[in-house]
Each structure stands twice: as structure tokens, then as C-alpha cells.
Coordinates of C-alpha atoms in Angstrom, one line a residue:
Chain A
X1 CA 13.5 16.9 27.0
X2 CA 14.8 16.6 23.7
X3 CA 13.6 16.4 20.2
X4 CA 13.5 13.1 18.1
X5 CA 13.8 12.4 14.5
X6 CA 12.3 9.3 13.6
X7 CA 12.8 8.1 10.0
X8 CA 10.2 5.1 9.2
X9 CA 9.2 3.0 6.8
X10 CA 5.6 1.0 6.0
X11 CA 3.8 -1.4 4.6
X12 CA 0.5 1.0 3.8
X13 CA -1.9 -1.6 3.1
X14 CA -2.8 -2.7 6.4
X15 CA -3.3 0.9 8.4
X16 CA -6.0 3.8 7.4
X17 CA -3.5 5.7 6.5
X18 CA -0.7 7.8 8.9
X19 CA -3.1 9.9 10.8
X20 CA -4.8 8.8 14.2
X21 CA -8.3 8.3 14.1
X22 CA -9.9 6.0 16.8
X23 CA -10.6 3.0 16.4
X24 CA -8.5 2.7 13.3
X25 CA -5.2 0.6 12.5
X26 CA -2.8 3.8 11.6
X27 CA 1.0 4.5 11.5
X28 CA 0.7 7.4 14.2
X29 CA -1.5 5.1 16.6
X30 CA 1.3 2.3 16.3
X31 CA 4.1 4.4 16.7
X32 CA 2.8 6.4 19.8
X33 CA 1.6 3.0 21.4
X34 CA 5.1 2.1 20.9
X35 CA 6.1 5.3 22.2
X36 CA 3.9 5.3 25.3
X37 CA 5.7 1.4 26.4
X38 CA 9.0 3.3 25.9
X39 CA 8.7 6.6 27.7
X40 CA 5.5 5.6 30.2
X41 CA 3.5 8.9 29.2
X42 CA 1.3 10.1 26.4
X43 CA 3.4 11.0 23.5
X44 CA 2.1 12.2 20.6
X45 CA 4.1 12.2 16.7
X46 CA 4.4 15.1 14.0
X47 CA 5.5 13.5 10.4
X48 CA 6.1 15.4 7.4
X49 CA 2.7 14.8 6.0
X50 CA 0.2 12.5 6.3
X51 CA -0.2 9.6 4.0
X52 CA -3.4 7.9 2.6
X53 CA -4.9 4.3 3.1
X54 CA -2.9 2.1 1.2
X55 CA -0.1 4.5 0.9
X56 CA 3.5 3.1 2.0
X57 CA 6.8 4.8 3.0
X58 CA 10.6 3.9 2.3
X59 CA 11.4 7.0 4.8
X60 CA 8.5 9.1 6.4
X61 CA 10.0 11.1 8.9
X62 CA 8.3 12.6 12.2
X63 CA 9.3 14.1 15.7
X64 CA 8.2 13.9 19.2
X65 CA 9.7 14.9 22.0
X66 CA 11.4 12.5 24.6
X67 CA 11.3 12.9 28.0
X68 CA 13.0 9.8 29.5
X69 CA 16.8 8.9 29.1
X70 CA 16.3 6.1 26.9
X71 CA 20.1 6.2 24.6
X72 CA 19.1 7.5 21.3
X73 CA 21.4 4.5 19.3
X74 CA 19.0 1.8 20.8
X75 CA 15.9 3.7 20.6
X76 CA 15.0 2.3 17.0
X77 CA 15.6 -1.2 18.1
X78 CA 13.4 -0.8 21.4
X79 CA 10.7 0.5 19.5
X80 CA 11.1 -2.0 16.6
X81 CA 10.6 -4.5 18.9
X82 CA 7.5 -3.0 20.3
X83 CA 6.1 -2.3 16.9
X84 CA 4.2 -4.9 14.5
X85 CA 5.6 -6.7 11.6
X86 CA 4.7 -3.6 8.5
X87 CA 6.6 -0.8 10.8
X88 CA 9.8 -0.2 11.3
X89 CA 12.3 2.8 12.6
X90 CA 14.8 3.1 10.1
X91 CA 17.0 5.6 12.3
X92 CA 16.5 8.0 15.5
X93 CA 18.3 11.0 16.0
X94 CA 18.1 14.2 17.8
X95 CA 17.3 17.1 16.2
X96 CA 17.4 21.1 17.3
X97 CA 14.2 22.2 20.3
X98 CA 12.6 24.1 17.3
X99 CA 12.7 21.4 14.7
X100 CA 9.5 19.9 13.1
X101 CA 9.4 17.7 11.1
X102 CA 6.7 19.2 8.6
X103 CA 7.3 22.8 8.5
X104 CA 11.5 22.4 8.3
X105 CA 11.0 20.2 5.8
X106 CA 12.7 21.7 2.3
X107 CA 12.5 18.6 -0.3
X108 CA 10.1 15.5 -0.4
X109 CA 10.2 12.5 -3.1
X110 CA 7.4 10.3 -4.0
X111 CA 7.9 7.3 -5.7
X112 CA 5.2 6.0 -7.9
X113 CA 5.2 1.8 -9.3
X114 CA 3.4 1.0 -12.4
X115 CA 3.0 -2.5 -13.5
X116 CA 2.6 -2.4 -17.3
X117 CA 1.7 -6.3 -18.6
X118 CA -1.7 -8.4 -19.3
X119 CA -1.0 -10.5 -16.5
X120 CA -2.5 -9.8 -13.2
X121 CA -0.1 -10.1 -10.5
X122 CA -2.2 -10.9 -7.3
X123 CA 1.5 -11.0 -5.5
X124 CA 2.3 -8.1 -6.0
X125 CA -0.9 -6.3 -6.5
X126 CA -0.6 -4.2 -2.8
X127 CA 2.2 -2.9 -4.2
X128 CA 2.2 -1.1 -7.7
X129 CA -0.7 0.1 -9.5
X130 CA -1.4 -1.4 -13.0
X131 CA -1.9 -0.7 -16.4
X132 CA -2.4 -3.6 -19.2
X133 CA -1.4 -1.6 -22.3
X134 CA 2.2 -0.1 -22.8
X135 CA 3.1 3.4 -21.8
X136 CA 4.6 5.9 -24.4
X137 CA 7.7 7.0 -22.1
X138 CA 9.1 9.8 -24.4
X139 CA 5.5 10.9 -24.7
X140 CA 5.6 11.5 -20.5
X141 CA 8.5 12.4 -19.9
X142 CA 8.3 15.6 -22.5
X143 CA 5.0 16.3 -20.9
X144 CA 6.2 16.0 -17.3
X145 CA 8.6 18.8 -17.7
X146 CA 5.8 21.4 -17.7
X147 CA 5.1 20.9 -13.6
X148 CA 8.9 21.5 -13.3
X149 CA 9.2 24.9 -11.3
X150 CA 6.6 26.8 -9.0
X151 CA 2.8 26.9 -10.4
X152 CA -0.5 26.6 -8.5
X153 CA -1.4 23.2 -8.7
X154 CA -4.9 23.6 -8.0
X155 CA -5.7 21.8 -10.7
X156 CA -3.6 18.8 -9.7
X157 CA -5.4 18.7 -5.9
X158 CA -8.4 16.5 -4.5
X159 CA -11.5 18.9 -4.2
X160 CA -11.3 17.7 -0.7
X161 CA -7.8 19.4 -0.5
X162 CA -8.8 23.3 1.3
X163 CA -5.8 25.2 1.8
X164 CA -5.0 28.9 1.6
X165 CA -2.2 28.6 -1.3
X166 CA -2.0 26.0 -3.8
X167 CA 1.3 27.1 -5.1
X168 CA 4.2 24.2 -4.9
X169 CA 7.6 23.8 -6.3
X170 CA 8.4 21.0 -8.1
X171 CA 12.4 20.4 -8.6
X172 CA 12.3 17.2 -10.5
X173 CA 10.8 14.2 -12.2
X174 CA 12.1 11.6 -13.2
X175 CA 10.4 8.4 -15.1
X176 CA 12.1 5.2 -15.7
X177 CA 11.4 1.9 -17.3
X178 CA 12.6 -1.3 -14.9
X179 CA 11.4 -4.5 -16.6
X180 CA 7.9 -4.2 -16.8
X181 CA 7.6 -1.9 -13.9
X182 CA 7.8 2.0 -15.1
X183 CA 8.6 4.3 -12.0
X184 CA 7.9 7.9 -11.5
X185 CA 9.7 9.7 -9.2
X186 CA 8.6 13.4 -8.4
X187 CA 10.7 15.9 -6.1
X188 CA 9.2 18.8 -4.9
X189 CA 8.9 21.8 -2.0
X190 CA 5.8 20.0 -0.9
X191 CA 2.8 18.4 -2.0
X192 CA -0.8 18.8 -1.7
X193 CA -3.7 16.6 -1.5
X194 CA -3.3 13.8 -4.3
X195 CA -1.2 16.0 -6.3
X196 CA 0.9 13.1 -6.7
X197 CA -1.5 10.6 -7.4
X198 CA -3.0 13.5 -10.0
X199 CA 0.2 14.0 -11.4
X200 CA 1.2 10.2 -11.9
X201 CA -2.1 9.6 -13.5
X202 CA -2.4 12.5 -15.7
X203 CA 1.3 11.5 -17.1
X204 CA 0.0 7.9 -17.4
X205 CA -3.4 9.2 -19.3
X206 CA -1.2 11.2 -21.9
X207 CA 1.5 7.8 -22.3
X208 CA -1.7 5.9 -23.4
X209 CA -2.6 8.4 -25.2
X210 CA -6.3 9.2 -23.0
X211 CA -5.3 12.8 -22.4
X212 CA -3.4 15.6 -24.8
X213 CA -0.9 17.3 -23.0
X214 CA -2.5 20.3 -24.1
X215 CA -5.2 19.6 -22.2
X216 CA -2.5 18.7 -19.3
X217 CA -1.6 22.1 -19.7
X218 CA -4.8 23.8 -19.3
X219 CA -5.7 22.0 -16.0
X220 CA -2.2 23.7 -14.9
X221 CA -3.2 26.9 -16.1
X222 CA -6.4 27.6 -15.4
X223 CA -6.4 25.0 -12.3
X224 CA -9.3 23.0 -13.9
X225 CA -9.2 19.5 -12.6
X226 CA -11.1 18.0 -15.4
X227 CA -8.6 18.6 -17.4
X228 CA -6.1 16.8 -15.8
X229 CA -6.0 13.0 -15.6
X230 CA -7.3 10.4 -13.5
X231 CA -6.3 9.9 -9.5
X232 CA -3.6 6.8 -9.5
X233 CA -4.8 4.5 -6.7
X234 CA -2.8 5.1 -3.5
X235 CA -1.1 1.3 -3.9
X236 CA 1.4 2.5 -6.3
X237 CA 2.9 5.5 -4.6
X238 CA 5.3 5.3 -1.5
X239 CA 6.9 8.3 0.2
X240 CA 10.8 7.8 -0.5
X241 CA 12.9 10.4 1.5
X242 CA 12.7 13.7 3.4
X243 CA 15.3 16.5 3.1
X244 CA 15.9 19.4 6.0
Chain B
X1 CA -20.9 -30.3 -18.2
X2 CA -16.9 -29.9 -18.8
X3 CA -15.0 -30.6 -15.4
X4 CA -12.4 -27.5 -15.6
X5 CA -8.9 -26.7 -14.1
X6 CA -7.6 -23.4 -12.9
X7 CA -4.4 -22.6 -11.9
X8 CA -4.4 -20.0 -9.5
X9 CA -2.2 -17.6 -7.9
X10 CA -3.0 -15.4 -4.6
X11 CA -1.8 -12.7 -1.9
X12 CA -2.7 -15.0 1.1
X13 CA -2.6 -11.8 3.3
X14 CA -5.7 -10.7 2.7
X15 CA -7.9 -13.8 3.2
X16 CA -8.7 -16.3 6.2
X17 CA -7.1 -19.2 4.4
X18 CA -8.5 -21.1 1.3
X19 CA -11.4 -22.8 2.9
X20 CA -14.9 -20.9 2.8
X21 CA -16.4 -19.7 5.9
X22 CA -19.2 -17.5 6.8
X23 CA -18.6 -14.1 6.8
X24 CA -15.0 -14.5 6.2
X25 CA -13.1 -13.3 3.1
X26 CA -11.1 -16.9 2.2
X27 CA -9.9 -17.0 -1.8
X28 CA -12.6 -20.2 -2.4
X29 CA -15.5 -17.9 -1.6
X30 CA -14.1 -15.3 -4.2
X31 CA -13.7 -17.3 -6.8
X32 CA -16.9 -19.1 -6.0
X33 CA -19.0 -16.1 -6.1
X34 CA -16.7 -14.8 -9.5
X35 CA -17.8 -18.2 -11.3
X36 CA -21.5 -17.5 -10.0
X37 CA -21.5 -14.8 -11.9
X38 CA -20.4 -16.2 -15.1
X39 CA -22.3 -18.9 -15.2
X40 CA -25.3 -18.0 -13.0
X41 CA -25.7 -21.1 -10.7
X42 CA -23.7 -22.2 -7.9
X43 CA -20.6 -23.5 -8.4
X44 CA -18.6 -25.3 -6.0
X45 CA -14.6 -25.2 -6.6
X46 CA -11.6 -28.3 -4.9
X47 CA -8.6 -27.2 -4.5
X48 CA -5.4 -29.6 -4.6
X49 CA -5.6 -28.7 -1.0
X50 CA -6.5 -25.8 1.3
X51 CA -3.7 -23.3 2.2
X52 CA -4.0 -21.1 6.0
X53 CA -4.9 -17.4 6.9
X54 CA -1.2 -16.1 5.7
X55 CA 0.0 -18.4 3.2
X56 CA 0.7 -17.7 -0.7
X57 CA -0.1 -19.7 -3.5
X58 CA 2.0 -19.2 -6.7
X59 CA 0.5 -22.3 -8.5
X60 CA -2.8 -23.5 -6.6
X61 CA -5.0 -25.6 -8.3
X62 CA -8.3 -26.3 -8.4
X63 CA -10.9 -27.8 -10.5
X64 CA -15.1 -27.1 -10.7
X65 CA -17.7 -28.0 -13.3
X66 CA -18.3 -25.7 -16.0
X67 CA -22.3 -26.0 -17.3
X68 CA -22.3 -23.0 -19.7
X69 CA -20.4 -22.4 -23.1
X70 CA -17.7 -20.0 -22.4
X71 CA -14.7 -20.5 -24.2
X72 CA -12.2 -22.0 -22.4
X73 CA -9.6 -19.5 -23.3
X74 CA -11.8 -16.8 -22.4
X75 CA -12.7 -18.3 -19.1
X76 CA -9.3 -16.7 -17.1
X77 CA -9.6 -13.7 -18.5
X78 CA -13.4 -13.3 -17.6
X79 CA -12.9 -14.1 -14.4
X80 CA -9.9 -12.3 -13.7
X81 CA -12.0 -9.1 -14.7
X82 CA -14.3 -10.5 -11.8
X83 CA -11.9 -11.6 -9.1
X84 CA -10.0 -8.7 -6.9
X85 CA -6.9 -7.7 -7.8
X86 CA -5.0 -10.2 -5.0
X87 CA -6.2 -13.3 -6.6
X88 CA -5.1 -14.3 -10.3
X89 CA -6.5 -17.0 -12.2
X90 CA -3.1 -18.2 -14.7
X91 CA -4.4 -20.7 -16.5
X92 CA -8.2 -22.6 -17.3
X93 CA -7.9 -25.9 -18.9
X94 CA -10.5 -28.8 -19.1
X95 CA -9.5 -32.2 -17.7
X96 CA -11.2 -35.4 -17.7
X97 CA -14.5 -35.9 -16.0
X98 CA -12.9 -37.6 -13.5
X99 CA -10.2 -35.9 -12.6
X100 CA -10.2 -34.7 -9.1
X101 CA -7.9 -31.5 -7.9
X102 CA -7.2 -32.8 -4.8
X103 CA -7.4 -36.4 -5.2
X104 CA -5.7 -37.0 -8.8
X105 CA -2.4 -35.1 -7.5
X106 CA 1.0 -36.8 -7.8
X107 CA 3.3 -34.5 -6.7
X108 CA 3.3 -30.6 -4.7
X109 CA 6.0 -28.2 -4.0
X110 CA 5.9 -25.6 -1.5
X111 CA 8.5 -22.6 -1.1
X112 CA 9.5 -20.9 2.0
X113 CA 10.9 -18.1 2.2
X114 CA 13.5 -16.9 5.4
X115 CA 14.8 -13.1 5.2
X116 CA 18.5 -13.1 7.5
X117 CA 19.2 -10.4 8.4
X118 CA 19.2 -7.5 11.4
X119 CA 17.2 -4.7 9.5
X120 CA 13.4 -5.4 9.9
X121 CA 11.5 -5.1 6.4
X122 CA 8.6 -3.5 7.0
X123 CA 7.7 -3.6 3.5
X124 CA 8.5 -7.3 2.8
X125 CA 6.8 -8.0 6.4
X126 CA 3.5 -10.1 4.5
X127 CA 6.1 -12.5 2.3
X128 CA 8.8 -13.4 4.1
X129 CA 9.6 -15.0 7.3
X130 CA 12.2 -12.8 9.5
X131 CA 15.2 -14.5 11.4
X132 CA 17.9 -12.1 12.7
X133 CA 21.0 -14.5 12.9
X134 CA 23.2 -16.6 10.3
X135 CA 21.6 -20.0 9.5
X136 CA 24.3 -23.0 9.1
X137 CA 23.0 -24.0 5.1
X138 CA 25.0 -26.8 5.0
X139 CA 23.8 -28.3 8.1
X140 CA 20.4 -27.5 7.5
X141 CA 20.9 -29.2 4.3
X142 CA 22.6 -32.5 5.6
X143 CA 19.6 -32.5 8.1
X144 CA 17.0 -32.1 5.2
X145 CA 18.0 -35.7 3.8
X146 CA 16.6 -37.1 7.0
X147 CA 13.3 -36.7 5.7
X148 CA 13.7 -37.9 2.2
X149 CA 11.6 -40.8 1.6
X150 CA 8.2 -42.4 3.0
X151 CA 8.1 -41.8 6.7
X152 CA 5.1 -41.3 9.4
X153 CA 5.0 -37.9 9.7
X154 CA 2.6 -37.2 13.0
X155 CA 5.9 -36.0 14.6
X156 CA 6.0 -33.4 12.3
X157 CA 2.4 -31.9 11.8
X158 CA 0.3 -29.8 14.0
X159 CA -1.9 -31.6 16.9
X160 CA -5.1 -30.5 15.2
X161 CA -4.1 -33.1 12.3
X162 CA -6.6 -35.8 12.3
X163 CA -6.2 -37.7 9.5
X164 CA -6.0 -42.4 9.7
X165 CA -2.6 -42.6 7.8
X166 CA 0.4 -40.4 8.3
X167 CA 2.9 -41.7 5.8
X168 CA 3.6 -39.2 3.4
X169 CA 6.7 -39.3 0.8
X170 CA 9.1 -36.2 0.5
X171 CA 11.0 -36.3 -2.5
X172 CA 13.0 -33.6 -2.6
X173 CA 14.2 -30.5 -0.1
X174 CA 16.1 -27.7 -1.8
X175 CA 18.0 -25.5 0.1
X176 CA 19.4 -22.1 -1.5
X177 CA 20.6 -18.6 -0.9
X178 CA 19.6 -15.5 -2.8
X179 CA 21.0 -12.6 -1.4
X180 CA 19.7 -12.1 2.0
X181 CA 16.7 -14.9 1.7
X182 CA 16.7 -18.5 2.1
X183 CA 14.7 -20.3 0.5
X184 CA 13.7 -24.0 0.9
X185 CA 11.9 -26.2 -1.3
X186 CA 9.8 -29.1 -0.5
X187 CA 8.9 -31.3 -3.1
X188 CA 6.2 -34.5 -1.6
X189 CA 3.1 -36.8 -2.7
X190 CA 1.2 -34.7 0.0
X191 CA 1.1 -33.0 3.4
X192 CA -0.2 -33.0 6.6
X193 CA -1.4 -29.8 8.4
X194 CA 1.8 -27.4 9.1
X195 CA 3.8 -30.0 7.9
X196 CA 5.9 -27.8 6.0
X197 CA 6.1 -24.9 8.4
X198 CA 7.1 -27.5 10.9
X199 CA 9.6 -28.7 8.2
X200 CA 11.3 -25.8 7.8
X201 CA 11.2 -24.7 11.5
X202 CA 13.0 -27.8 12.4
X203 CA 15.8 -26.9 9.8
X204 CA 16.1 -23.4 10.9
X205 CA 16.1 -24.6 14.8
X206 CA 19.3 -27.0 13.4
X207 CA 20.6 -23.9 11.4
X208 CA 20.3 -21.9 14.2
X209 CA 21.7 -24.5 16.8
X210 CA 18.7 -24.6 18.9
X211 CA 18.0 -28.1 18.3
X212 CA 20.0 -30.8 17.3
X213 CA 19.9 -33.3 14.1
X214 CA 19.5 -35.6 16.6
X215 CA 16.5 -34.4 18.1
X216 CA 14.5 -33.9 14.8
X217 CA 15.8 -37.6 14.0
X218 CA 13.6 -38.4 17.0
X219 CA 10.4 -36.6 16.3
X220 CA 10.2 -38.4 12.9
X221 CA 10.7 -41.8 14.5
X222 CA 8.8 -41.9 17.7
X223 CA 6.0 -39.2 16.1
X224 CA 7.0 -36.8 18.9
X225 CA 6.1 -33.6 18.0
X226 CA 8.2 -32.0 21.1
X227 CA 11.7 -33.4 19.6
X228 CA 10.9 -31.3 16.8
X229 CA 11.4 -27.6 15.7
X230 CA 9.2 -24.1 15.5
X231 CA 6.4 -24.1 13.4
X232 CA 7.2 -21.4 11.5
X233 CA 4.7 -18.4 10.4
X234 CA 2.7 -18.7 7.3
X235 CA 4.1 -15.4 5.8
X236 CA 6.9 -17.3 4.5
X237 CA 4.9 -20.2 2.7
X238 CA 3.6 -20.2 -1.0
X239 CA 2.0 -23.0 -2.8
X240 CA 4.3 -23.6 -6.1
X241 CA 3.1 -25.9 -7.6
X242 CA 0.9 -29.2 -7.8
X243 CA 1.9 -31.9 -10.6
X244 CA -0.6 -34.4 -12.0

């Protein structure tokens, strides 16, 4: 036996999100289908998080454990050709017996594309979120640096989101204008349930000028969601790397 | 009654083709049931021609008849607000009362796009056709004049095509490389069903050495569809334009 890393990327709009539920189109079911051709037994596939309906990823990463002597370097090929179109291994490696690919994690970064124009892009509309009126940048990024560092970010969290600490690290964002695209890019220990989505759209609410980022504040402090801004839709955001 | 044309562009991913069906989610039945709403009646929209499950339209046309008084540069906007984010109404402009959006047309360009390359794109899967190995442009291009001109096409259009003539004039085939993407342009009065896929599959079959100029020379003059190349996916295709 001996422990894979797989690093993958997807194309979130066509699976209910990462985790397996029957009957569903999901990343996990795919990959362990694939999995199953390859190695001829149940196998089943940890990631570093789940990810939502809609939600894509430049580099998830997950492990499983395989048990037959396929050769590691053409183990992303063999599954890439077993996999549909919107998956794909990005690398294989093996990793240490006591590995896992969520709880050895030490950074994540989320990506988040907004779309700032009066023209609809139906193109490109799977793949950003969209705002029609312009964005004060300097206005977010000042605000932004008050998640920098450890807080409880139970403000920042779906209601759906139960866990026993709500405390998370965050070591960096960044926000950048591309064209008409602006891009928010948040680093952190870990994340919890639609923190990013809550973080992207409360920065978003105080560039527009919907939201004070006193009132930003206060959701931080005193974890009171309706302080904070709106949930981005999950469209925009993609999971962009994993560090160990 | 003002006889009215939009210009349209959509995701093709998401729908069962242009044409409406029962039950099925096709980007005529959208915008049919977004201009029932604005004008409360019926409405029934022609396209310049339909498009299949898959296939993109940058520059669709269609036209329908408009029997209440909204402003004509309203009318986009209104039903943009209406129609789902992957469809796009660019433009709404009223023609003559005889104009006819399929009928009228002089001239249509369709794009395909062909990523090269050995990395699958998970991402890019929904807009791209994927070949792993080097094309040969320039003999893909010196093929391409072959079909310059009026010719009977049957060779070169899907078996399901049942239509009394099949001359069709192609007057121009563009052949270009952007990074890792080729992309081929087909300018022509009209074409037949798969036409273009079959098109392009015959130049990448030549660009790939699979089949010889020769061959396609064949298909287009004794109408056999078995000298001829791949029909290629519908990913790749996007309607760019229609001229009147």
C-alpha cells in the first residue's frame, strides 16, 4: 500500500459539488469511479475540503491509498483518460503512510473573479461572478487588511457552517484589477463554510459603497453575520493551490 | 407590429441546441418565454439558423414581432434582466417587415476552436475542442482552398441532412494560431447540418496525417461522406456572425 497525492483541477459547473452523494454528478464520485477501473477495488478519496456546486479548482488536492503497482508517473495519464472532459489530475505523487490531505494541510488560496461591466457575458458567465457598477479598489483593499491574522470568523460563516472553533488564520489578501475582471485572492490556515464567498462579497459591498467597513468590522467582532456582506455566488471562486 | 432583430450571444453548454423542444432547456425556449413576459402574448422568435446541444453563438441572430411599445433601446436591456445569465441579448434593432432572420442572410461565419496540446484543460473542457498532437497549418491551409467556391456539399454534412439542394458557397477559410489554440474560420452563404464540424475535422484529419488531401478532394466530388474526415465535437464551434 502506499499513499497518493493527487492534485486536480475542475470545471465546477457541471458536478454538485466535491462531495459524494448518490445519485449526484460530483468530483469524488468521478475520481473514485476512475479510481475503481485503475486499481479493481473500492477506493475511496480525502481532499483538502470540500467544494460547493458550481465551485471550480486550479489545484484541489486529495489522497487515497493505492494498493496495486500501477507506476506513479503514469498514474495521472491513466486516470485522465478514464475521467470526463471537466476533470483532470494535474500530478500524482506519493506522499508519507500518515499523510492527509486535509488535516496536513498548512496554507490554502482561493481565488475569487469578478466581472465589473454593463455587458452581460453569457460566455463567460459559469465562470466569474458579476457586478455592473465599478468597484472602489483602494476602498477594499484598506478594508480587507482587518481579516489579516487569527480572529473568529463566525461572523464570516454560513449558519449552516457547525463546528466547534471558528477561529482561522488568514495570511494574505490580495486584490487586483485585470481589465475588467477584479480578482481577489485570500490565503489562509483554513477556511470555513462560505467564509470566502462572505469575505469576497462583504469587500465587494464596501467597494460599492453598500456596506461601511465599520460595520465590516463589527460582524468580525462580535461575529454578527448581518453585519457582514452578501454570500458571492459559488461561480466566481476557484480553489487555487494547497501547501503542506 | 414592428418586425425586430436581436443579436444574440450564448453558453451552448447549458441548452439542448437552439431549437425548442418539450421539456428541454434550448436558448429559443428562453428567450421565447423572456419576450412573453414583456409583451404578454406569445411570441415566436427565427433564428438565422439553429445551432446543436454544445455549440456557441457569439453573434446569433434572430428576428420576432414586437406588438407592444417598448422602446427599442430598452428592449436588450429588459430582456437581459429576464434571460439567465448564459444567454445575452447584444443588440435589438427593427428591420423591415419583411425581413426574414433566416431567409434574408447573405453571408455567416463560424469559428472553431482546437486546443494542441498534451495537458487536458479541465477548465476550458466546454469551449474548446482537445487534440494532443502538432497539426500541419500549412497543409491544413493549402487543403482549405479546396473548398473555396460553390460545390455540392452532401459529402461533407451529416446523413441526417435532408435538404433538395446541396450547393452551398464557402467564401473564405481562415486558418490561425494563438498560442496553443487553432482556430479556423469559415466564412459561407449557408450550411448544411455538421457541415462545419465536418469541415474542420477533415482539416485536422490532413493536419494530423490521417487522411490525405486527396481523399477529402473525393468526398467533395463524388458526395462521399466516407472519404471525408471526423466530425468534430460541438464544444469547439461558435456562431460569429450572420451578415445581411
Amino acid at each position: 500500500m502506499k499513499r497518493v497525492l493527487l492534485t486536480i483541477e475542475y470545471d465546477g459547473s457541471g458536478f454538485y459539488g466535491w462531495q459524494k452523494q448518490n445519485g449526484m454528478r460530483t468530483v469524488q464520485g468521478e475520481v473514485e469511479k476512475a479510481l475503481a477501473i485503475v486499481t479493481g477495488t473500492e477506493c475511496e478519496v480525502f481532499a483538502s475540503g470540500r467544494t460547493d456546486a458550481g465551485v471550480h479548482a486550479l489545484g484541489q488536492t486529495a489522497h487515497f491509498d493505492l494498493n496495486v503497482p500501477v507506476p506513479i508517473s503514469k498514474l495521472a495519464d491513466v486516470l485522465n483518460s478514464l475521467l470526463p472532459d471537466d476533470i483532470s489530475i494535474k500530478k500524482a505523487k506519493y506522499v508519507e503512510d500518515d499523510f492527509h490531505a486535509r488535516f496536513s494541510i498548512k496554507r490554502k488560496c482561493y481565488e475569487y473573479k469578478v466581472y465589473i461591466g454593463t455587458r452581460k457575458q453569457a460566455l463567460k458567465s459559469r465562470y466569474q461572478a458579476w457586478v455592473k457598477n465599478p468597484l472602489d479598489i483602494d476602498k477594499m483593499i484598506k478594508a480587507g487588511k482587518m481579516f489579516l491574522g487569527k480572529h473568529n470568523f463566525q461572523g464570516y460563516c454560513a449558519s449552516a457552517a457547525t463546528v466547534s472553533d471558528y477561529s482561522r488564520t488568514i495570511h494574505d489578501i490580495r486584490i487586483s484589477k485585470k481589465g475588467e475582471m477584479i480578482i481577489f485572492e485570500v490565503e489562509g490556515s483554513g477556511f470555513l463554510y462560505n467564509m470566502v464567498r462572505i469575505l469576497v462579497g462583504t469587500l465587494v459591498d464596501i467597494g460599492r459603497c453598500k456596506l461601511t467597513e465599520k460595520s465590516a468590522k463589527e460582524a468580525l467582532d462580535t461575529q454578527d453575520r448581518s453585519k457582514a456582506g452578501v454570500t458571492m455566488p459559488p461561480n466566481g471562486l476557484y480553489l487555487k493551490w494547497t501547501k503542506y
